[in-house]
mmCIF file of C-alpha atoms in Angstrom:
data_model
loop_
_atom_site.group_PDB
_atom_site.id
_atom_site.type_symbol
_atom_site.label_atom_id
_atom_site.label_comp_id
_atom_site.label_asym_id
_atom_site.label_seq_id
_atom_site.Cartn_x
_atom_site.Cartn_y
_atom_site.Cartn_z
ATOM 1 C CA MET B 181 -0.004 -0.112 0.211
ATOM 2 C CA ILE B 182 1.377 3.855 -0.958
ATOM 3 C CA LYS B 183 2.107 5.242 2.463
ATOM 4 C CA ASN B 184 2.226 9.450 2.669
ATOM 5 C CA ALA B 185 -0.199 10.117 -0.135
ATOM 6 C CA ALA B 186 -1.399 13.388 -0.610
ATOM 7 C CA PHE B 187 -4.739 13.796 -2.088
ATOM 8 C CA ILE B 188 -5.521 16.541 -4.295
ATOM 9 C CA PHE B 189 -9.512 17.317 -5.635
ATOM 10 C CA PRO B 190 -10.199 18.587 -8.849
ATOM 11 C CA GLY B 191 -12.454 21.445 -9.612
ATOM 12 C CA GLN B 192 -15.178 22.442 -12.127
ATOM 13 C CA GLY B 193 -14.202 20.899 -15.827
ATOM 14 C CA ALA B 194 -13.462 17.455 -14.308
ATOM 15 C CA GLN B 195 -17.243 16.459 -14.289
ATOM 16 C CA TYR B 196 -18.721 13.421 -16.897
ATOM 17 C CA SER B 197 -22.048 11.809 -17.026
ATOM 18 C CA GLY B 198 -22.315 9.057 -14.501
ATOM 19 C CA MET B 199 -18.771 10.010 -12.912
ATOM 20 C CA GLY B 200 -18.822 8.634 -8.984
ATOM 21 C CA MET B 201 -22.282 6.216 -9.927
ATOM 22 C CA ASP B 202 -19.598 3.421 -9.334
ATOM 23 C CA LEU B 203 -18.510 4.733 -5.621
ATOM 24 C CA VAL B 204 -22.419 3.142 -4.415
ATOM 25 C CA SER B 205 -21.460 -0.036 -3.682
ATOM 26 C CA SER B 206 -19.919 1.536 0.035
ATOM 27 C CA ASN B 207 -22.547 2.478 2.566
ATOM 28 C CA SER B 208 -20.430 5.160 3.065
ATOM 29 C CA VAL B 209 -20.615 6.892 0.082
ATOM 30 C CA LYS B 210 -24.720 6.300 0.009
ATOM 31 C CA ILE B 211 -24.639 8.363 3.271
ATOM 32 C CA ILE B 212 -22.918 10.692 1.490
ATOM 33 C CA PHE B 213 -24.793 10.902 -1.310
ATOM 34 C CA ASP B 214 -28.101 11.053 0.898
ATOM 35 C CA THR B 215 -26.911 13.481 2.686
ATOM 36 C CA ALA B 216 -25.459 15.913 -0.032
ATOM 37 C CA SER B 217 -29.420 15.135 -1.735
ATOM 38 C CA ASP B 218 -30.930 16.327 1.314
ATOM 39 C CA ILE B 219 -28.851 19.745 1.600
ATOM 40 C CA PHE B 220 -29.133 20.225 -2.322
ATOM 41 C CA ALA B 221 -32.500 19.541 -2.101
ATOM 42 C CA LYS B 222 -31.986 17.297 -5.357
ATOM 43 C CA ASP B 223 -31.074 14.112 -5.942
ATOM 44 C CA VAL B 224 -27.440 13.576 -6.036
ATOM 45 C CA LYS B 225 -27.229 10.344 -8.052
ATOM 46 C CA GLU B 226 -29.818 11.862 -10.417
ATOM 47 C CA ILE B 227 -27.439 14.951 -10.852
ATOM 48 C CA LEU B 228 -24.575 12.728 -11.647
ATOM 49 C CA GLN B 229 -26.253 11.063 -14.212
ATOM 50 C CA SER B 230 -27.283 14.306 -16.172
ATOM 51 C CA ASP B 231 -26.416 15.179 -19.399
ATOM 52 C CA PRO B 232 -23.129 17.214 -20.445
ATOM 53 C CA GLU B 233 -25.123 20.014 -21.181
ATOM 54 C CA THR B 234 -26.598 19.837 -17.619
ATOM 55 C CA LEU B 235 -23.356 19.439 -15.999
ATOM 56 C CA LYS B 236 -22.097 22.288 -17.383
ATOM 57 C CA ARG B 237 -24.077 24.306 -15.055
ATOM 58 C CA THR B 238 -22.442 25.680 -12.378
ATOM 59 C CA ASP B 239 -25.605 25.479 -9.946
ATOM 60 C CA PHE B 240 -24.595 21.490 -10.766
ATOM 61 C CA SER B 241 -21.298 20.498 -12.095
ATOM 62 C CA GLN B 242 -20.394 22.502 -8.172
ATOM 63 C CA PRO B 243 -22.702 20.184 -6.103
ATOM 64 C CA ALA B 244 -22.013 16.734 -8.809
ATOM 65 C CA ILE B 245 -17.896 17.537 -8.503
ATOM 66 C CA THR B 246 -17.822 18.302 -4.570
ATOM 67 C CA ALA B 247 -20.483 15.169 -4.017
ATOM 68 C CA VAL B 248 -17.825 13.112 -5.840
ATOM 69 C CA ASN B 249 -14.248 14.262 -4.661
ATOM 70 C CA ILE B 250 -15.897 13.279 -1.405
ATOM 71 C CA ALA B 251 -17.198 9.884 -2.056
ATOM 72 C CA ALA B 252 -14.049 9.281 -3.701
ATOM 73 C CA MET B 253 -11.976 10.221 0.151
ATOM 74 C CA VAL B 254 -13.772 8.087 1.735
ATOM 75 C CA PHE B 255 -13.735 5.330 -1.055
ATOM 76 C CA LEU B 256 -9.980 5.648 -0.188
ATOM 77 C CA ASN B 257 -10.138 5.903 3.881
ATOM 78 C CA GLU B 258 -12.458 2.779 3.880
ATOM 79 C CA ARG B 259 -9.454 0.843 1.992
ATOM 80 C CA GLY B 260 -7.475 2.427 4.494
ATOM 81 C CA TYR B 261 -5.527 5.307 3.395
ATOM 82 C CA ALA B 262 -5.814 8.733 5.006
ATOM 83 C CA PRO B 263 -3.612 11.824 3.536
ATOM 84 C CA SER B 264 -0.769 12.924 4.824
ATOM 85 C CA ALA B 265 -1.688 16.120 3.416
ATOM 86 C CA CYS B 266 -4.287 17.610 0.413
ATOM 87 C CA ALA B 267 -5.391 20.661 -1.097
ATOM 88 C CA GLY B 268 -8.131 21.334 -4.271
ATOM 89 C CA PHE B 269 -8.168 23.227 -7.483
ATOM 90 C CA SER B 270 -10.782 25.941 -7.259
ATOM 91 C CA LEU B 271 -13.576 23.992 -6.591
ATOM 92 C CA GLY B 272 -11.687 20.944 -5.109
ATOM 93 C CA GLU B 273 -10.276 22.916 -2.547
ATOM 94 C CA TYR B 274 -13.869 22.739 -0.495
ATOM 95 C CA ALA B 275 -13.340 18.734 -0.849
ATOM 96 C CA ALA B 276 -9.913 19.545 0.267
ATOM 97 C CA LEU B 277 -10.836 21.692 3.371
ATOM 98 C CA VAL B 278 -13.303 19.177 4.231
ATOM 99 C CA CYS B 279 -10.741 16.139 4.463
ATOM 100 C CA ALA B 280 -8.410 18.417 6.069
ATOM 101 C CA GLY B 281 -11.568 18.362 8.988
ATOM 102 C CA ILE B 282 -11.815 22.764 9.003
ATOM 103 C CA ILE B 283 -15.313 22.214 8.087
ATOM 104 C CA SER B 284 -17.638 19.148 7.889
ATOM 105 C CA ALA B 285 -19.241 17.624 4.544
ATOM 106 C CA GLU B 286 -22.287 19.332 5.495
ATOM 107 C CA ASP B 287 -21.583 22.404 6.030
ATOM 108 C CA CYS B 288 -18.731 21.836 2.758
ATOM 109 C CA PHE B 289 -22.184 20.814 0.964
ATOM 110 C CA ARG B 290 -24.485 24.091 2.531
ATOM 111 C CA LEU B 291 -21.802 26.738 1.616
ATOM 112 C CA VAL B 292 -21.078 24.494 -2.063
ATOM 113 C CA LYS B 293 -24.428 25.093 -2.861
ATOM 114 C CA ALA B 294 -24.803 29.036 -1.854
ATOM 115 C CA ARG B 295 -21.407 29.583 -3.762
ATOM 116 C CA GLY B 296 -22.755 27.417 -6.856
ATOM 117 C CA GLU B 297 -25.962 29.968 -7.268
ATOM 118 C CA ALA B 298 -24.602 32.710 -6.650
ATOM 119 C CA MET B 299 -21.775 32.198 -9.310
ATOM 120 C CA GLN B 300 -24.431 31.481 -11.993
ATOM 121 C CA LYS B 301 -26.139 34.382 -10.932
ATOM 122 C CA ALA B 302 -23.396 36.528 -11.894
ATOM 123 C CA ALA B 303 -22.505 34.825 -14.522
ATOM 124 C CA ASP B 304 -26.239 35.041 -16.118
ATOM 125 C CA ASN B 305 -26.565 38.555 -14.956
ATOM 126 C CA LEU B 306 -23.311 38.822 -17.242
ATOM 127 C CA ARG B 307 -24.473 37.780 -20.208
ATOM 128 C CA GLY B 308 -27.643 39.403 -19.766
ATOM 129 C CA GLN B 309 -25.847 42.773 -19.803
ATOM 130 C CA SER B 310 -23.424 41.700 -22.643
ATOM 131 C CA GLY B 311 -25.126 39.463 -24.775
ATOM 132 C CA LYS B 312 -25.322 35.694 -24.940
ATOM 133 C CA ASN B 313 -22.147 35.708 -27.748
ATOM 134 C CA ALA B 314 -19.850 38.680 -26.546
ATOM 135 C CA SER B 315 -20.201 38.140 -22.977
ATOM 136 C CA PRO B 316 -17.386 37.529 -20.156
ATOM 137 C CA GLY B 317 -15.802 34.347 -20.567
ATOM 138 C CA MET B 318 -12.414 32.339 -19.699
ATOM 139 C CA ALA B 319 -9.644 31.286 -22.173
ATOM 140 C CA ALA B 320 -6.633 28.643 -22.080
ATOM 141 C CA VAL B 321 -3.426 30.183 -22.873
ATOM 142 C CA VAL B 322 -0.708 27.231 -23.673
ATOM 143 C CA GLY B 323 2.472 26.951 -24.988
ATOM 144 C CA ILE B 324 4.037 30.099 -22.590
ATOM 145 C CA ALA B 325 5.210 30.559 -19.081
ATOM 146 C CA PRO B 326 2.795 31.822 -16.767
ATOM 147 C CA GLU B 327 4.902 34.537 -15.176
ATOM 148 C CA GLN B 328 5.848 35.765 -18.526
ATOM 149 C CA ALA B 329 2.043 35.653 -18.902
ATOM 150 C CA GLU B 330 1.083 37.634 -16.274
ATOM 151 C CA GLU B 331 3.748 39.917 -17.122
ATOM 152 C CA LEU B 332 1.948 40.445 -20.336
ATOM 153 C CA ILE B 333 -0.956 40.723 -18.861
ATOM 154 C CA ALA B 334 0.221 44.057 -16.375
ATOM 155 C CA LYS B 335 2.303 44.900 -19.104
ATOM 156 C CA TRP B 336 -1.011 45.351 -21.165
ATOM 157 C CA SER B 337 -3.110 46.769 -18.904
ATOM 158 C CA ALA B 338 -1.138 49.954 -17.770
ATOM 159 C CA GLU B 339 -1.411 50.268 -21.848
ATOM 160 C CA GLY B 340 -5.080 50.661 -21.576
ATOM 161 C CA LEU B 341 -6.129 47.011 -22.250
ATOM 162 C CA LYS B 342 -8.932 46.522 -19.627
ATOM 163 C CA ASP B 343 -10.616 44.137 -18.519
ATOM 164 C CA LEU B 344 -8.432 40.781 -18.747
ATOM 165 C CA TYR B 345 -6.954 39.017 -15.743
ATOM 166 C CA ALA B 346 -4.951 35.805 -14.487
ATOM 167 C CA ALA B 347 -7.532 33.742 -13.464
ATOM 168 C CA ASN B 348 -5.855 29.728 -13.350
ATOM 169 C CA ILE B 349 -2.225 28.984 -12.950
ATOM 170 C CA ASN B 350 -2.448 26.041 -13.804
ATOM 171 C CA SER B 351 1.170 24.344 -14.479
ATOM 172 C CA PRO B 352 4.311 25.980 -16.247
ATOM 173 C CA LYS B 353 3.312 25.348 -19.598
ATOM 174 C CA GLN B 354 -0.263 27.024 -18.997
ATOM 175 C CA LEU B 355 -2.833 29.285 -18.074
ATOM 176 C CA VAL B 356 -6.314 30.319 -17.975
ATOM 177 C CA ILE B 357 -7.451 34.128 -18.487
ATOM 178 C CA SER B 358 -11.016 35.447 -17.932
ATOM 179 C CA GLY B 359 -12.110 38.685 -19.498
ATOM 180 C CA THR B 360 -14.957 40.755 -21.804
ATOM 181 C CA ASP B 361 -15.281 39.679 -25.233
ATOM 182 C CA ALA B 362 -13.593 42.046 -26.321
ATOM 183 C CA ALA B 363 -10.520 41.379 -23.749
ATOM 184 C CA LEU B 364 -10.405 37.577 -24.870
ATOM 185 C CA CYS B 365 -10.209 38.461 -28.420
ATOM 186 C CA GLU B 366 -7.424 41.000 -28.522
ATOM 187 C CA ALA B 367 -5.266 39.095 -26.474
ATOM 188 C CA GLU B 368 -5.447 35.724 -28.249
ATOM 189 C CA THR B 369 -3.818 38.266 -30.916
ATOM 190 C CA ARG B 370 -0.969 39.471 -28.355
ATOM 191 C CA PHE B 371 -0.544 36.043 -26.545
ATOM 192 C CA LYS B 372 0.044 34.397 -29.748
ATOM 193 C CA LYS B 373 2.652 37.300 -31.374
ATOM 194 C CA ALA B 374 4.613 36.830 -27.526
ATOM 195 C CA GLY B 375 4.791 33.073 -28.480
ATOM 196 C CA ALA B 376 2.260 31.145 -27.046
ATOM 197 C CA LYS B 377 1.167 28.103 -29.488
ATOM 198 C CA ARG B 378 -3.159 28.260 -28.442
ATOM 199 C CA VAL B 379 -5.267 30.682 -27.392
ATOM 200 C CA VAL B 380 -8.742 28.561 -26.592
ATOM 201 C CA ARG B 381 -11.823 29.379 -25.375
ATOM 202 C CA LEU B 382 -13.031 27.331 -22.813
ATOM 203 C CA GLN B 383 -17.061 26.421 -22.549
ATOM 204 C CA VAL B 384 -17.385 27.840 -18.702
ATOM 205 C CA ALA B 385 -20.471 29.614 -17.750
ATOM 206 C CA GLY B 386 -18.349 32.855 -16.761
ATOM 207 C CA PRO B 387 -15.562 34.445 -16.184
ATOM 208 C CA PHE B 388 -14.505 32.735 -12.625
ATOM 209 C CA HIS B 389 -11.278 33.869 -10.540
ATOM 210 C CA SER B 390 -11.201 37.359 -11.125
ATOM 211 C CA PRO B 391 -12.784 40.653 -10.272
ATOM 212 C CA PHE B 392 -16.159 40.171 -12.455
ATOM 213 C CA MET B 393 -17.345 37.513 -10.081
ATOM 214 C CA SER B 394 -17.238 40.256 -7.166
ATOM 215 C CA GLU B 395 -21.341 40.539 -6.831
ATOM 216 C CA ALA B 396 -21.017 36.284 -6.360
ATOM 217 C CA ALA B 397 -18.767 36.914 -3.460
ATOM 218 C CA ASP B 398 -20.859 39.549 -1.962
ATOM 219 C CA ALA B 399 -23.810 36.645 -1.938
ATOM 220 C CA PHE B 400 -21.812 33.576 -0.774
ATOM 221 C CA ALA B 401 -20.672 36.101 2.299
ATOM 222 C CA PRO B 402 -23.518 35.110 4.351
ATOM 223 C CA ALA B 403 -23.556 31.836 3.808
ATOM 224 C CA LEU B 404 -19.919 31.374 4.987
ATOM 225 C CA MET B 405 -19.994 33.318 7.465
ATOM 226 C CA ALA B 406 -22.558 31.043 9.230
ATOM 227 C CA VAL B 407 -20.368 28.132 9.293
ATOM 228 C CA SER B 408 -17.604 27.624 11.909
ATOM 229 C CA PHE B 409 -14.127 26.520 10.354
ATOM 230 C CA ASN B 410 -11.618 24.540 12.666
ATOM 231 C CA ASN B 411 -7.810 24.582 13.059
ATOM 232 C CA PRO B 412 -6.777 21.671 10.137
ATOM 233 C CA VAL B 413 -5.641 18.567 11.304
ATOM 234 C CA ILE B 414 -3.319 17.546 8.387
ATOM 235 C CA PRO B 415 -1.420 20.571 5.791
ATOM 236 C CA VAL B 416 -4.037 21.801 3.281
ATOM 237 C CA PHE B 417 -2.937 24.177 0.664
ATOM 238 C CA SER B 418 -4.416 27.352 -0.789
ATOM 239 C CA ASN B 419 -5.392 28.508 -3.984
ATOM 240 C CA VAL B 420 -5.149 32.202 -3.118
ATOM 241 C CA THR B 421 -1.610 32.472 -1.657
ATOM 242 C CA GLY B 422 0.025 28.787 -2.842
ATOM 243 C CA ARG B 423 1.207 28.110 0.366
ATOM 244 C CA GLN B 424 -0.322 26.140 3.288
ATOM 245 C CA ILE B 425 -2.969 27.404 4.960
ATOM 246 C CA THR B 426 -2.617 27.393 9.253
ATOM 247 C CA SER B 427 -5.525 28.025 10.734
ATOM 248 C CA GLY B 428 -9.236 27.920 10.308
ATOM 249 C CA GLU B 429 -9.394 31.638 10.296
ATOM 250 C CA GLU B 430 -7.182 31.945 7.894
ATOM 251 C CA ALA B 431 -9.432 29.825 5.922
ATOM 252 C CA LYS B 432 -12.454 31.458 5.931
ATOM 253 C CA LYS B 433 -11.310 34.236 5.035
ATOM 254 C CA LEU B 434 -9.498 33.025 1.877
ATOM 255 C CA ALA B 435 -12.575 31.273 1.149
ATOM 256 C CA LEU B 436 -14.286 34.582 0.007
ATOM 257 C CA LEU B 437 -10.874 35.446 -1.556
ATOM 258 C CA HIS B 438 -11.252 32.715 -3.684
ATOM 259 C CA ILE B 439 -14.137 33.487 -5.722
ATOM 260 C CA THR B 440 -12.799 36.803 -7.212
ATOM 261 C CA SER B 441 -8.849 35.637 -6.706
ATOM 262 C CA PRO B 442 -6.571 33.601 -9.250
ATOM 263 C CA VAL B 443 -5.770 29.801 -8.263
ATOM 264 C CA ARG B 444 -2.209 29.899 -8.292
ATOM 265 C CA TRP B 445 -1.731 25.926 -8.749
ATOM 266 C CA VAL B 446 1.849 26.102 -9.613
ATOM 267 C CA GLU B 447 3.065 27.497 -6.612
ATOM 268 C CA GLU B 448 0.594 25.382 -4.505
ATOM 269 C CA GLU B 449 1.266 21.984 -5.717
ATOM 270 C CA ALA B 450 5.480 23.195 -4.825
ATOM 271 C CA ALA B 451 4.664 23.811 -1.424
ATOM 272 C CA LEU B 452 2.698 20.479 -1.432
ATOM 273 C CA ALA B 453 5.690 18.672 -2.653
ATOM 274 C CA ALA B 454 7.717 20.691 0.040
ATOM 275 C CA SER B 455 5.930 18.837 2.841
ATOM 276 C CA GLY B 456 7.009 15.667 1.991
ATOM 277 C CA VAL B 457 4.379 13.588 0.225
ATOM 278 C CA GLU B 458 5.511 10.644 -1.635
ATOM 279 C CA ALA B 459 2.562 10.322 -3.767
ATOM 280 C CA VAL B 460 -0.221 11.723 -5.089
ATOM 281 C CA PHE B 461 -4.306 10.622 -5.411
ATOM 282 C CA GLU B 462 -6.219 12.739 -8.048
ATOM 283 C CA THR B 463 -9.403 12.305 -5.855
ATOM 284 C CA GLY B 464 -12.292 13.130 -7.987
ATOM 285 C CA PRO B 465 -13.865 12.605 -11.082
ATOM 286 C CA GLY B 466 -11.147 13.069 -14.122
ATOM 287 C CA LYS B 467 -7.552 13.341 -14.769
ATOM 288 C CA VAL B 468 -6.605 17.161 -14.998
ATOM 289 C CA LEU B 469 -4.509 17.113 -12.248
ATOM 290 C CA GLN B 470 -2.471 14.574 -12.888
ATOM 291 C CA GLY B 471 -1.399 16.214 -16.428
ATOM 292 C CA LEU B 472 -1.116 18.999 -14.360
ATOM 293 C CA TRP B 473 1.166 17.669 -11.764
ATOM 294 C CA LYS B 474 3.212 15.362 -14.325
ATOM 295 C CA ASP B 475 3.720 19.058 -16.028
ATOM 296 C CA SER B 476 5.751 20.667 -13.037
ATOM 297 C CA LEU B 477 8.232 18.173 -12.873
ATOM 298 C CA LEU B 478 7.992 17.598 -9.207
ATOM 299 C CA THR B 479 10.579 15.702 -7.601
ATOM 300 C CA GLY B 480 10.718 14.374 -3.690
ATOM 301 C CA ALA B 481 13.361 14.702 -0.814
ATOM 302 C CA ASN B 482 14.565 11.823 -2.587
ATOM 303 C CA GLY B 483 15.470 13.393 -5.837
ATOM 304 C CA ASN B 484 12.788 10.976 -7.703
ATOM 305 C CA GLU B 485 9.454 12.439 -9.240
ATOM 306 C CA ILE B 486 6.358 12.064 -7.121
ATOM 307 C CA PRO B 487 4.410 10.159 -8.732
ATOM 308 C CA VAL B 488 0.737 11.003 -9.090
ATOM 309 C CA TYR B 489 -2.159 8.089 -9.464
ATOM 310 C CA ALA B 490 -5.538 8.820 -10.305
ATOM 311 C CA ALA B 491 -8.512 7.888 -7.408
ATOM 312 C CA GLY B 492 -11.814 9.378 -8.699
ATOM 313 C CA THR B 493 -13.252 5.119 -9.610
ATOM 314 C CA ALA B 494 -13.792 2.289 -7.644
ATOM 315 C CA GLU B 495 -11.827 0.516 -10.708
ATOM 316 C CA ASP B 496 -8.739 3.260 -9.574
ATOM 317 C CA ILE B 497 -8.530 2.890 -6.257
ATOM 318 C CA GLU B 498 -9.025 -0.950 -6.438
ATOM 319 C CA LYS B 499 -5.489 -0.202 -8.224
ATOM 320 C CA LEU B 500 -3.698 1.324 -6.159
#
């Protein structure tokens, strides 16, 4: 059995129809899904089997992914795997807060419900203000170092290109930007001139992890303030700072900033690797985080590359 492993939890975009259904053989997972269904006022198993278009909606995908992330964690726990550290990408950070003992699964589901609804409403409002074909969104910039991209965005902003933000610092090879339709079109031209291989528009509901989501943060704040945050029992790392979270109080402050701040995943991965973990499990649907981890070529104390494993399905977990 692999020891001293970190659990990393995927975020929005990892969803697929039928995810998590093979984990229901576990009674503990059934309880998790029942609890989530009560809080979301929707049958989680039905949500998980929704068509791909429905699952793209933020108010559907966030509850669904979170339920599967926590279900995979529970499934691993039942088979003797206890994480030595944890982290989550974007939405996945909420499952990491559960994993670290900062919030309960029940409170996690309440927060994710409120967060998903607030973000979907904010995205709908932006679309209504701009028109469906010109609403703010996101794009992946591939083949350029994130630090160079952030410098370029700062330079262009100073020169007058507004409403463009670094949103997800994914790997040494790519980042995701948020912006208005006009800003994203202009950024595509400029990034390609600067050496980017591709700039790809993402099919997402809105310009997440940017100041465009300030309306969502304001709407989410009351739900967040109503939940108690405990101090972490294992190391857990923040998207906002890229560093280890030291207290429940800090975790709560970061949870509000999380909606409008970029995901500093490259820094977070490095901090996680430096904590001494010997392996990483992608605990939830998809394989996005495995690819990002491999891009970073992170090594442990022994100088060897830290391996990453899929741990989002029953088959994946049995292979471990």
